[in-house]
Short mmCIF file of C-alpha atoms (C1' of nucleotides) in Angstrom, two decimals:
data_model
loop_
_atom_site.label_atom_id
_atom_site.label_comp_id
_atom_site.label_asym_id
_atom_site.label_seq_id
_atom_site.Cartn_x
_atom_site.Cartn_y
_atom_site.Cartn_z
CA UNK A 1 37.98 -1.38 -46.23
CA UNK A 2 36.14 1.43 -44.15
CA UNK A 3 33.07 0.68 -42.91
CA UNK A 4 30.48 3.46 -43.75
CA UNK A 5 27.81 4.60 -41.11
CA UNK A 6 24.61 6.20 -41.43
CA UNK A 7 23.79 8.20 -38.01
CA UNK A 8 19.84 9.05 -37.74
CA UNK A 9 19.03 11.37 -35.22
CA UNK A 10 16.50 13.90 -35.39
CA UNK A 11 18.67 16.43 -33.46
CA UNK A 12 21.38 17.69 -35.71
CA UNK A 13 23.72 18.71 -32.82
CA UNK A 14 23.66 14.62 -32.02
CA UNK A 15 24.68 13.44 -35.46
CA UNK A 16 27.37 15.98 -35.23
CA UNK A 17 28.79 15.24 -32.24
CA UNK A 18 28.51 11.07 -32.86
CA UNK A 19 29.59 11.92 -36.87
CA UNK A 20 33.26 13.38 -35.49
CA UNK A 21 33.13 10.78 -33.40
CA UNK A 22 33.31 8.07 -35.49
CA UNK A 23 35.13 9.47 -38.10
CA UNK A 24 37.95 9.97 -35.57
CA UNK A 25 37.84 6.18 -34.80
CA UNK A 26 38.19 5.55 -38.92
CA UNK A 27 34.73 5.32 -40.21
CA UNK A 28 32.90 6.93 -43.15
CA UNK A 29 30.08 8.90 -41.60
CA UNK A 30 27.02 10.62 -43.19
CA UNK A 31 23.94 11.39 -40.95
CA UNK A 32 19.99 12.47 -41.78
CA UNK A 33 18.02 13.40 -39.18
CA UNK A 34 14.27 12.72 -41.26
CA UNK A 35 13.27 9.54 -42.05
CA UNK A 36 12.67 9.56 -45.56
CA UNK A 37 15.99 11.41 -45.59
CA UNK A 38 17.71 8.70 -44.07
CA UNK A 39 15.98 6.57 -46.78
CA UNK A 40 17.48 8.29 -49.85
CA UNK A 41 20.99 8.43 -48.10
CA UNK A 42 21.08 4.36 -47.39
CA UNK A 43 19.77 4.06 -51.64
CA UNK A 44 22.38 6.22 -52.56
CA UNK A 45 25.49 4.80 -50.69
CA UNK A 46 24.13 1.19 -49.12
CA UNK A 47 25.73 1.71 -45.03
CA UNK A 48 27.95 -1.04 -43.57
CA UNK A 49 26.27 0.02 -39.95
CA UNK A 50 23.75 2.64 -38.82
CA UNK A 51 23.17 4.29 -35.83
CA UNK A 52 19.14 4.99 -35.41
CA UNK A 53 17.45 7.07 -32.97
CA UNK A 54 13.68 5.71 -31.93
CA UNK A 55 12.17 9.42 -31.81
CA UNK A 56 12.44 10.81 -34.79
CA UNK A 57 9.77 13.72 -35.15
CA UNK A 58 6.74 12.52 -36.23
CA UNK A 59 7.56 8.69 -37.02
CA UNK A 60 9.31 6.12 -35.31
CA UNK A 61 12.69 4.47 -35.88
CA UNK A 62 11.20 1.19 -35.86
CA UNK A 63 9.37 1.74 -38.84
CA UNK A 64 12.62 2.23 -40.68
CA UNK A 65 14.82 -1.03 -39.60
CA UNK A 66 13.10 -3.36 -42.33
CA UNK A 67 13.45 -0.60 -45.04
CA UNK A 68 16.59 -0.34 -44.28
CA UNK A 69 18.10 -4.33 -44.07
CA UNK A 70 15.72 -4.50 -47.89
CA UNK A 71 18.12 -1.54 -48.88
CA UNK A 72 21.66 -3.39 -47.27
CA UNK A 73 20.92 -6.77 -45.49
CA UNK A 74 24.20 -7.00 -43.99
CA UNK A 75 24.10 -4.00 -41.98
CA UNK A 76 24.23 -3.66 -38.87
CA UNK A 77 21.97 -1.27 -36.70
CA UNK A 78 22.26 0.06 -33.54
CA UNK A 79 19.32 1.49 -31.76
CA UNK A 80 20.07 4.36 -29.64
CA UNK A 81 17.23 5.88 -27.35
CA UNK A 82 16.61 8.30 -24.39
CA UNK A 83 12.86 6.32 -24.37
CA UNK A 84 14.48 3.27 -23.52
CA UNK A 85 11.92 -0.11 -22.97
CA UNK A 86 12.20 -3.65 -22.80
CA UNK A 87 9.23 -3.11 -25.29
CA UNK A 88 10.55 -1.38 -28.13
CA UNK A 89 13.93 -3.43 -27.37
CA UNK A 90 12.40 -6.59 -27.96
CA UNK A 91 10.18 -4.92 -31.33
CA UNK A 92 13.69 -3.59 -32.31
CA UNK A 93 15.86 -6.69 -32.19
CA UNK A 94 12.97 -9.13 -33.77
CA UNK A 95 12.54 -6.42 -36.53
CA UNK A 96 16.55 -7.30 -37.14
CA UNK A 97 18.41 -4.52 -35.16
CA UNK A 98 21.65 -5.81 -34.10
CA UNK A 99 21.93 -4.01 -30.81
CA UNK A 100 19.61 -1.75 -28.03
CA UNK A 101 20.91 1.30 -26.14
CA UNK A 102 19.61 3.17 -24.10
CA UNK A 103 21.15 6.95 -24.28
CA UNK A 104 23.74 8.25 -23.07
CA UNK A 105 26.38 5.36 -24.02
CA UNK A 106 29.66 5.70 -25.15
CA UNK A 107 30.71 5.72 -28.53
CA UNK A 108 32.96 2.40 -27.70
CA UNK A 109 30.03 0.57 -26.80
CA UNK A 110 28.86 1.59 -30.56
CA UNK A 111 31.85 0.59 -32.30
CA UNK A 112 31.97 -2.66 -30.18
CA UNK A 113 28.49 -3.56 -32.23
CA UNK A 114 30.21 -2.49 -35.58
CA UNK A 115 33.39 -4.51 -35.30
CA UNK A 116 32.30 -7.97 -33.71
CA UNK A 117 32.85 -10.80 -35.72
CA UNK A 118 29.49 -12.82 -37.21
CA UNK A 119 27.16 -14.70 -34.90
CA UNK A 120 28.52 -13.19 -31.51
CA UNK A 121 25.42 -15.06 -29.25
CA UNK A 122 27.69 -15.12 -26.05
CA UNK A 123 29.06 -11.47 -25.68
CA UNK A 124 28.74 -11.83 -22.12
CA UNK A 125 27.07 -8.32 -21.94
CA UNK A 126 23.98 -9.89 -20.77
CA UNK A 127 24.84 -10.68 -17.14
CA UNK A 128 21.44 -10.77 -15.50
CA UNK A 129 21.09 -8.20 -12.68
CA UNK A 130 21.45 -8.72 -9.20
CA UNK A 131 18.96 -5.75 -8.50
CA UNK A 132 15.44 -6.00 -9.01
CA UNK A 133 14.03 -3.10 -10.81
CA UNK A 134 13.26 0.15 -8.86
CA UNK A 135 9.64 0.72 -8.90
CA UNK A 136 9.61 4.06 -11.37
CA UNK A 137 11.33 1.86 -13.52
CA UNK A 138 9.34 -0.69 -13.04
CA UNK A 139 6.24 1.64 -13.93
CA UNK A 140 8.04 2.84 -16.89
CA UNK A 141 8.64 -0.55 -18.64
CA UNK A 142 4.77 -1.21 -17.54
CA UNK A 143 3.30 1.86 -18.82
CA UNK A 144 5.63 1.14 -22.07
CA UNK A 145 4.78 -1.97 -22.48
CA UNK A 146 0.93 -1.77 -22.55
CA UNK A 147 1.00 1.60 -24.51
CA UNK A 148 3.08 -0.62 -27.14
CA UNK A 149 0.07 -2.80 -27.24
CA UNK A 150 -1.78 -0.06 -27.55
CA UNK A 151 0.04 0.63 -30.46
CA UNK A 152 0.26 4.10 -29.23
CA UNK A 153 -2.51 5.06 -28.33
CA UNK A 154 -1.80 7.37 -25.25
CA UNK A 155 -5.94 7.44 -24.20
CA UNK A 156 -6.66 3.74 -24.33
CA UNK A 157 -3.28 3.00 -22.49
CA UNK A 158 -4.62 5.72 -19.45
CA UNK A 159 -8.05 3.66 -19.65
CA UNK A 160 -6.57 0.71 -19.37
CA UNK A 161 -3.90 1.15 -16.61
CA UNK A 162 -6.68 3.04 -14.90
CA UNK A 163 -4.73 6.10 -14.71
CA UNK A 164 -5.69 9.73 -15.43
CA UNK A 165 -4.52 10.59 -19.34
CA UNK A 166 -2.98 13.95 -17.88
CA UNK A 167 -0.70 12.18 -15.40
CA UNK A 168 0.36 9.58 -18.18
CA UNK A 169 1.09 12.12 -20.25
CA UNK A 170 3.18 13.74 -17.30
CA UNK A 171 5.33 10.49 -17.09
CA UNK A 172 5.56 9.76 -20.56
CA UNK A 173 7.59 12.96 -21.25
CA UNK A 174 9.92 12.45 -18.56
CA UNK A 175 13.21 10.84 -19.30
CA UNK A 176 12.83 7.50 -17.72
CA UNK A 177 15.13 6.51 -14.65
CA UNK A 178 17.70 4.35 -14.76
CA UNK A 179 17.17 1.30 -13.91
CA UNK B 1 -4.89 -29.51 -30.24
CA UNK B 2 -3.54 -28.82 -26.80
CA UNK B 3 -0.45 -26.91 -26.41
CA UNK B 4 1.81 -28.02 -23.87
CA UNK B 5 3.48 -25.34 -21.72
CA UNK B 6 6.70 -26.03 -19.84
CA UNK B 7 7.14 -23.35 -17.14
CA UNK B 8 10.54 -22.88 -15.70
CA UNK B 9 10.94 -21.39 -12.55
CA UNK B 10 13.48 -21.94 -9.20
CA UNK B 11 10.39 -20.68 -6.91
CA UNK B 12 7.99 -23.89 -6.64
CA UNK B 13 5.24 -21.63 -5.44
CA UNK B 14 5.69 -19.52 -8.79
CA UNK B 15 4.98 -22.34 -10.90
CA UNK B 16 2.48 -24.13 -9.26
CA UNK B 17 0.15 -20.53 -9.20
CA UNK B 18 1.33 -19.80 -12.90
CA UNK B 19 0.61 -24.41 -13.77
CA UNK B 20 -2.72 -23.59 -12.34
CA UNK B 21 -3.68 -20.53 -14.10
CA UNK B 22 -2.62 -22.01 -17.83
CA UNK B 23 -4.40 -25.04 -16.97
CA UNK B 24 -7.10 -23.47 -16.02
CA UNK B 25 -6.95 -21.80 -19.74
CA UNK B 26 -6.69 -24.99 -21.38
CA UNK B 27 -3.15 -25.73 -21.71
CA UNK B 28 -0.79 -28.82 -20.73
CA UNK B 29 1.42 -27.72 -18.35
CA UNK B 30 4.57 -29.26 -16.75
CA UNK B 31 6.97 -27.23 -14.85
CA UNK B 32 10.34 -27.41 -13.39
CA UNK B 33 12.83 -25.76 -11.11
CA UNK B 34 16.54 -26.65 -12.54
CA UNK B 35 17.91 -26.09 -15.58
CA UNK B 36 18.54 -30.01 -15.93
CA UNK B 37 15.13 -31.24 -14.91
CA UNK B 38 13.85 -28.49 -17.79
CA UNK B 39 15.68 -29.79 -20.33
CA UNK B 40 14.61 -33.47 -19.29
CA UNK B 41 11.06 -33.03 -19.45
CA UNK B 42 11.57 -31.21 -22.61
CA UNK B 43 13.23 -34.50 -23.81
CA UNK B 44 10.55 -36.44 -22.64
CA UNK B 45 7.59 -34.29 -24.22
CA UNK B 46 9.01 -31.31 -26.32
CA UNK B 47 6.32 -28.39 -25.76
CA UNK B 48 4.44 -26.47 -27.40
CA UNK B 49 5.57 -23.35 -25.45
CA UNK B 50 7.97 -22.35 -22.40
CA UNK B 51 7.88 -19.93 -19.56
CA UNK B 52 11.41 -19.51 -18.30
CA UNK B 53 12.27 -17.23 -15.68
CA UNK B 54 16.37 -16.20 -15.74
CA UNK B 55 17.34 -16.56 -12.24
CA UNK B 56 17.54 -20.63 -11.98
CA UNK B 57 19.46 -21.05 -8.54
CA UNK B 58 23.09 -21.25 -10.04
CA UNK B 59 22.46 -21.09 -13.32
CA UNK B 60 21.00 -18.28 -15.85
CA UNK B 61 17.71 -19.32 -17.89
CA UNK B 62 19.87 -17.52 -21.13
CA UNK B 63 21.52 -20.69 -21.46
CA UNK B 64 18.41 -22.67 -21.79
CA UNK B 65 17.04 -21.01 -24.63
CA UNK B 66 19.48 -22.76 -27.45
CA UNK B 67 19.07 -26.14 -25.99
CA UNK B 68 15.34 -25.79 -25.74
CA UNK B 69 14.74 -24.79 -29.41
CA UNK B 70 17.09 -27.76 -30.24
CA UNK B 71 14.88 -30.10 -28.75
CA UNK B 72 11.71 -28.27 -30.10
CA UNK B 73 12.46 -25.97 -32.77
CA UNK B 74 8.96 -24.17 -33.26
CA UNK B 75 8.41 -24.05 -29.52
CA UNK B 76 7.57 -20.17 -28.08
CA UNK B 77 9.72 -18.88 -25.74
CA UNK B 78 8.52 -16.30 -23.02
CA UNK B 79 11.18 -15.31 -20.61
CA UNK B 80 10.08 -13.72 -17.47
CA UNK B 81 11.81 -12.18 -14.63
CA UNK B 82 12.21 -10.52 -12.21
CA UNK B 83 15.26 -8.93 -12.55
CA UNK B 84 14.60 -7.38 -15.89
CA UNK B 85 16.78 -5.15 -18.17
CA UNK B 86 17.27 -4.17 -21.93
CA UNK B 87 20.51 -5.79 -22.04
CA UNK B 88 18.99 -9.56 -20.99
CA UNK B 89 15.96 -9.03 -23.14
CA UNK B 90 18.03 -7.83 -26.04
CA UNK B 91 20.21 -11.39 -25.89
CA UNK B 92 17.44 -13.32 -24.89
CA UNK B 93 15.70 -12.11 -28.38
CA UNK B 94 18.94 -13.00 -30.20
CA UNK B 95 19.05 -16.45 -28.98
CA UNK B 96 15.39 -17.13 -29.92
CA UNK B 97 13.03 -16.35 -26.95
CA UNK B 98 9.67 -15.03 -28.45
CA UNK B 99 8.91 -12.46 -25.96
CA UNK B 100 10.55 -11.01 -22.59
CA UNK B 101 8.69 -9.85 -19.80
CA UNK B 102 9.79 -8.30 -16.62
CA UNK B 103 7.51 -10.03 -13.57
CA UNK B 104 5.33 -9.35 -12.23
CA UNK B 105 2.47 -9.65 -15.63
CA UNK B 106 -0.53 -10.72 -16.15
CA UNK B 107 -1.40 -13.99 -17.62
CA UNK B 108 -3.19 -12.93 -20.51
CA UNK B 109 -0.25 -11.03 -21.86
CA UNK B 110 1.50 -14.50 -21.70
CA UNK B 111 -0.90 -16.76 -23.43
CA UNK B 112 -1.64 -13.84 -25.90
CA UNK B 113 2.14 -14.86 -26.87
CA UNK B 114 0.77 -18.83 -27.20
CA UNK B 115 -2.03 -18.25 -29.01
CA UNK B 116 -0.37 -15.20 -31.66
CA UNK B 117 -0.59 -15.92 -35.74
CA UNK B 118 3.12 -16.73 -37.10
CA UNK B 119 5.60 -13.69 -37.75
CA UNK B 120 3.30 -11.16 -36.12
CA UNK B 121 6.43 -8.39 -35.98
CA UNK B 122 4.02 -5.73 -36.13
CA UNK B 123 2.80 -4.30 -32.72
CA UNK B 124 -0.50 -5.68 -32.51
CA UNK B 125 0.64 -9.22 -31.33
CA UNK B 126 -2.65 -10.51 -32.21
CA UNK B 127 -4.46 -9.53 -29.26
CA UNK B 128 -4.36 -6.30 -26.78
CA UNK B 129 -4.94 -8.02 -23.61
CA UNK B 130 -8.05 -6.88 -21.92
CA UNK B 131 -6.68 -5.86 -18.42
CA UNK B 132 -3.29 -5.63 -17.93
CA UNK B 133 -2.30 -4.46 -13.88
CA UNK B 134 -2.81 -1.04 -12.53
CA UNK B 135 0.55 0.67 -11.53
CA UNK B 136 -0.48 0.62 -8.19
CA UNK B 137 -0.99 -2.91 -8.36
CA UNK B 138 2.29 -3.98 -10.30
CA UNK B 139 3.92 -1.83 -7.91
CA UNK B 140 2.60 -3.75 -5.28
CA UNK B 141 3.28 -7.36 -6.30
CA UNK B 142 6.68 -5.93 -7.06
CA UNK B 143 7.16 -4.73 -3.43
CA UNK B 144 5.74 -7.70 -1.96
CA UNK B 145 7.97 -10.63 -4.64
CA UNK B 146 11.50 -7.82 -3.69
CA UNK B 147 10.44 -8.04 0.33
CA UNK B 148 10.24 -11.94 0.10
CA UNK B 149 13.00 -12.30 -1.03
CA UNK B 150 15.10 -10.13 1.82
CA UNK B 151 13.27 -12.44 4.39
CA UNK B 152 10.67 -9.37 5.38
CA UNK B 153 13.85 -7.23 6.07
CA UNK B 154 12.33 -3.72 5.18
CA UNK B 155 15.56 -1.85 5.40
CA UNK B 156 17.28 -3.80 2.55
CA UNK B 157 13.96 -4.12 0.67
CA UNK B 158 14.30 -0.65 0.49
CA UNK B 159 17.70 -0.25 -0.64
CA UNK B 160 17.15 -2.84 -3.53
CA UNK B 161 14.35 -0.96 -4.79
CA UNK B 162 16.27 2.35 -4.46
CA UNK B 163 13.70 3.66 -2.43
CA UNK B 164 12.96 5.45 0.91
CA UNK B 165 12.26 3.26 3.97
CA UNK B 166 10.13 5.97 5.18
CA UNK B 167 8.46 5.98 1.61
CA UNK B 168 8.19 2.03 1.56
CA UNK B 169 6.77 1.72 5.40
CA UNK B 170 3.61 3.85 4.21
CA UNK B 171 2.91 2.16 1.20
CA UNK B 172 3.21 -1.50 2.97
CA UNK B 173 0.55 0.10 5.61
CA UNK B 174 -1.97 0.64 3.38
CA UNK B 175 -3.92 -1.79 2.08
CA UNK B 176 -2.86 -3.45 -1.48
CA UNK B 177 -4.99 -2.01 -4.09
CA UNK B 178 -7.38 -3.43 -6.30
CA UNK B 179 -5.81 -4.77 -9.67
"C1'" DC C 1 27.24 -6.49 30.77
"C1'" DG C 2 28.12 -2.60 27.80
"C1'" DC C 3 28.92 -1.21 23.20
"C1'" DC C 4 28.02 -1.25 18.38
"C1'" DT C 5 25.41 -2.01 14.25
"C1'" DG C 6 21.38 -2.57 11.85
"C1'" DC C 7 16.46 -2.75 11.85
"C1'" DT C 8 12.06 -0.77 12.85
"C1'" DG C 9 8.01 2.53 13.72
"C1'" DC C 10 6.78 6.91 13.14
"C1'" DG C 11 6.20 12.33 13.23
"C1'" DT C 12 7.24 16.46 10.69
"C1'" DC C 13 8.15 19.56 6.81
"C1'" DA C 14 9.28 21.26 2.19
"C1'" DT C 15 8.95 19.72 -2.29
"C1'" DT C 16 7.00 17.11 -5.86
"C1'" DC C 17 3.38 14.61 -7.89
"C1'" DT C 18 -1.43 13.54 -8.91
"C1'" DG C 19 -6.26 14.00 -10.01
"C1'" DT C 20 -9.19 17.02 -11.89
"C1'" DC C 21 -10.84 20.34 -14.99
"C1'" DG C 22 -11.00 22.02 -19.26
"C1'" DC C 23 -9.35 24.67 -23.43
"C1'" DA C 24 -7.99 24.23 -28.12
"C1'" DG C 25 -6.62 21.90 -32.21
"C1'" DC C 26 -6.32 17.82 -35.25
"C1'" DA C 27 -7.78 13.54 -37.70
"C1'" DG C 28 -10.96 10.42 -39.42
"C1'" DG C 29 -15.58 8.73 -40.40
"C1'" DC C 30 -20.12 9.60 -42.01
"C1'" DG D 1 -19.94 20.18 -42.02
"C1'" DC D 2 -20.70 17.58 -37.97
"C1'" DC D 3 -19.36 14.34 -34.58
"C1'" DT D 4 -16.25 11.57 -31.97
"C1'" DG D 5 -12.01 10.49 -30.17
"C1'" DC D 6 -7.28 11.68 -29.57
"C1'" DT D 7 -3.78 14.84 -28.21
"C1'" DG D 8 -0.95 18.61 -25.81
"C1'" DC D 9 -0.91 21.27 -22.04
"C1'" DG D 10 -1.76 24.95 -18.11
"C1'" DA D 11 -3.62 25.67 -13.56
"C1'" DC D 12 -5.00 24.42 -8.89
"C1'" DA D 13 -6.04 21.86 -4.60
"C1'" DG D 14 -4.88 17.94 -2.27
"C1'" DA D 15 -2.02 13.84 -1.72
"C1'" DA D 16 2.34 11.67 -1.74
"C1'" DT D 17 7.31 11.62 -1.32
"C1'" DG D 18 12.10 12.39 0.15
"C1'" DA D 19 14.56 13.78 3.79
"C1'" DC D 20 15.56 14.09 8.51
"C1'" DG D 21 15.83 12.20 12.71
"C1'" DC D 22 14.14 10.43 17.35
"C1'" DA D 23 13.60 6.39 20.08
"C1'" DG D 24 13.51 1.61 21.01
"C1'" DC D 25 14.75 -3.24 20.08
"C1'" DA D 26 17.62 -7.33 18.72
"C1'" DG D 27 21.76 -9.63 17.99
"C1'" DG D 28 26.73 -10.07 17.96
"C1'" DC D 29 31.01 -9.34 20.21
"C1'" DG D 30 34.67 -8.43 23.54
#
DNA sequence: CGCCTGCTGCGTCATTCTGTCGCAGCAGGC
DNA sequence: GCCTGCTGCGACAGAATGACGCAGCAGGCG
């Protein structure tokens, strides 16, 4: 039976490119790139899997992994994000994501999620590092981490790490290092 | 009633700074250094809540996170390490830590993890903790735990946190900031 | 003992980042 | 409608960084 995947991303040329992807490997692909789009799409035809992008205009992925398991509790979702934090990986995975990525990652790594059997605890995947974390990254999961408890709030986050609001801003928009 | 805290870490020093701290807050603490002594004083008096770092000599804390909620199923988990990334954090999740940190953190972030209301999954977590680290200070402690551990050797200090030496010589000159 | 490798301290320069200032618009409360 | 706080962002002076590289030292090895 095909699997069917939902692919959220608010930019369209993403969900096109990852759509052929997958429908290459065998799935059934359809892809919205608003929330409440994606919404409609997972009442209309429940998804097997979906892909979900964290930065989605004006609202946050996050806020659509419980609506979606209510909609099809067996599904699994992967989070895909060019924001990546331990953070929002952690808020992800307790709100019942299946996986975390950080983009880019290759569509393999995706369909690895979609076809592993039930209850997969030791995939092995997480080999803990034998690098500490660079310092920007270091910063980055920091800064993430308190504006999380700041539950966004990009002013009291600068007050609180003692940091000018203009420069947080500055590092916010930048695409975080690798780690 | 007291919550007892089991705090897991290979670096004696570590836990006897981190015992004092919680104790000092009002907890029980215990701590241990190997994965087997952990899991024996858990035996012996299953706690309320564990701080396990990941890096346990030979062995990974991600394999003591299964055996610890066997022995005390409502027990919180925080893992914290120092060699942080999405992919440990997402597994450590999965296998039923509470929280993930990367080191170094501030205490109150931890025991705001303790002391949180059941099922808090929204961002809140109960409490904002009232003065999480500067960067310049995290960045700091970071540089100081990384050089320890190469022995004071600044050139690979350097090269494990990706950095310049020339870069890393002027910010060990100056004086550490004020957190 | 000379050679080699790696570590260390440090000066210099072009580039990048930061702190500061502040404008303008929006949202929410009263 | 007013006030407060938040937000995005441009511009500028000063600070910091990455890069380069010189010079000296220590330890290992033949």
């Amino acid at each position: 039976m095909t699997i069917h995947v939902l692919v959220i991303d608010d930019d369209p040329t993403f969900n096109a490119v990852l759509s052929r992807a997958l429908t290459r490997r065998g799935y059934a692909v359809s892809s919205a790139t608003k929330a409440e789009q994606a919404l409609s799409a997972a009442r209309a035809q429940p998804p097997g899997a979906v892909v979900l992008d964290l930065n989605l205009g004006s609202s946050s992925g996050l806020q659509l992994i419980r609506p979606l398991l209510d909609i099809a509790p067996e599904c699994r979702i992967v989070v895909l994000t060019g924001y990546a934090s331990i953070a929002t990986a952690v808020e992800a995975i307790k709100l019942g994501a299946t996986q975390y990525f950080a983009k880019p990652i290759e569509v393999e790594a995706i369909v690895a999620v979609f076809d592993a059997p039930e209850e997969f605890e030791e995939a092995g995947e997480g080999e803990v590092p034998s690098d500490p974390l660079s310092v920007g990254r270091l910063e980055w999961e920091h800064i993430q981490r308190v504006l999380h408890e700041h539950e966004g709030n990009i002013s009291a986050t600068a007050r609180a790490l003692k940091m000018h609001r203009r420069t947080l801003q500055r590092k916010l928009a930048k695409r975080p290092l690798k780690a």
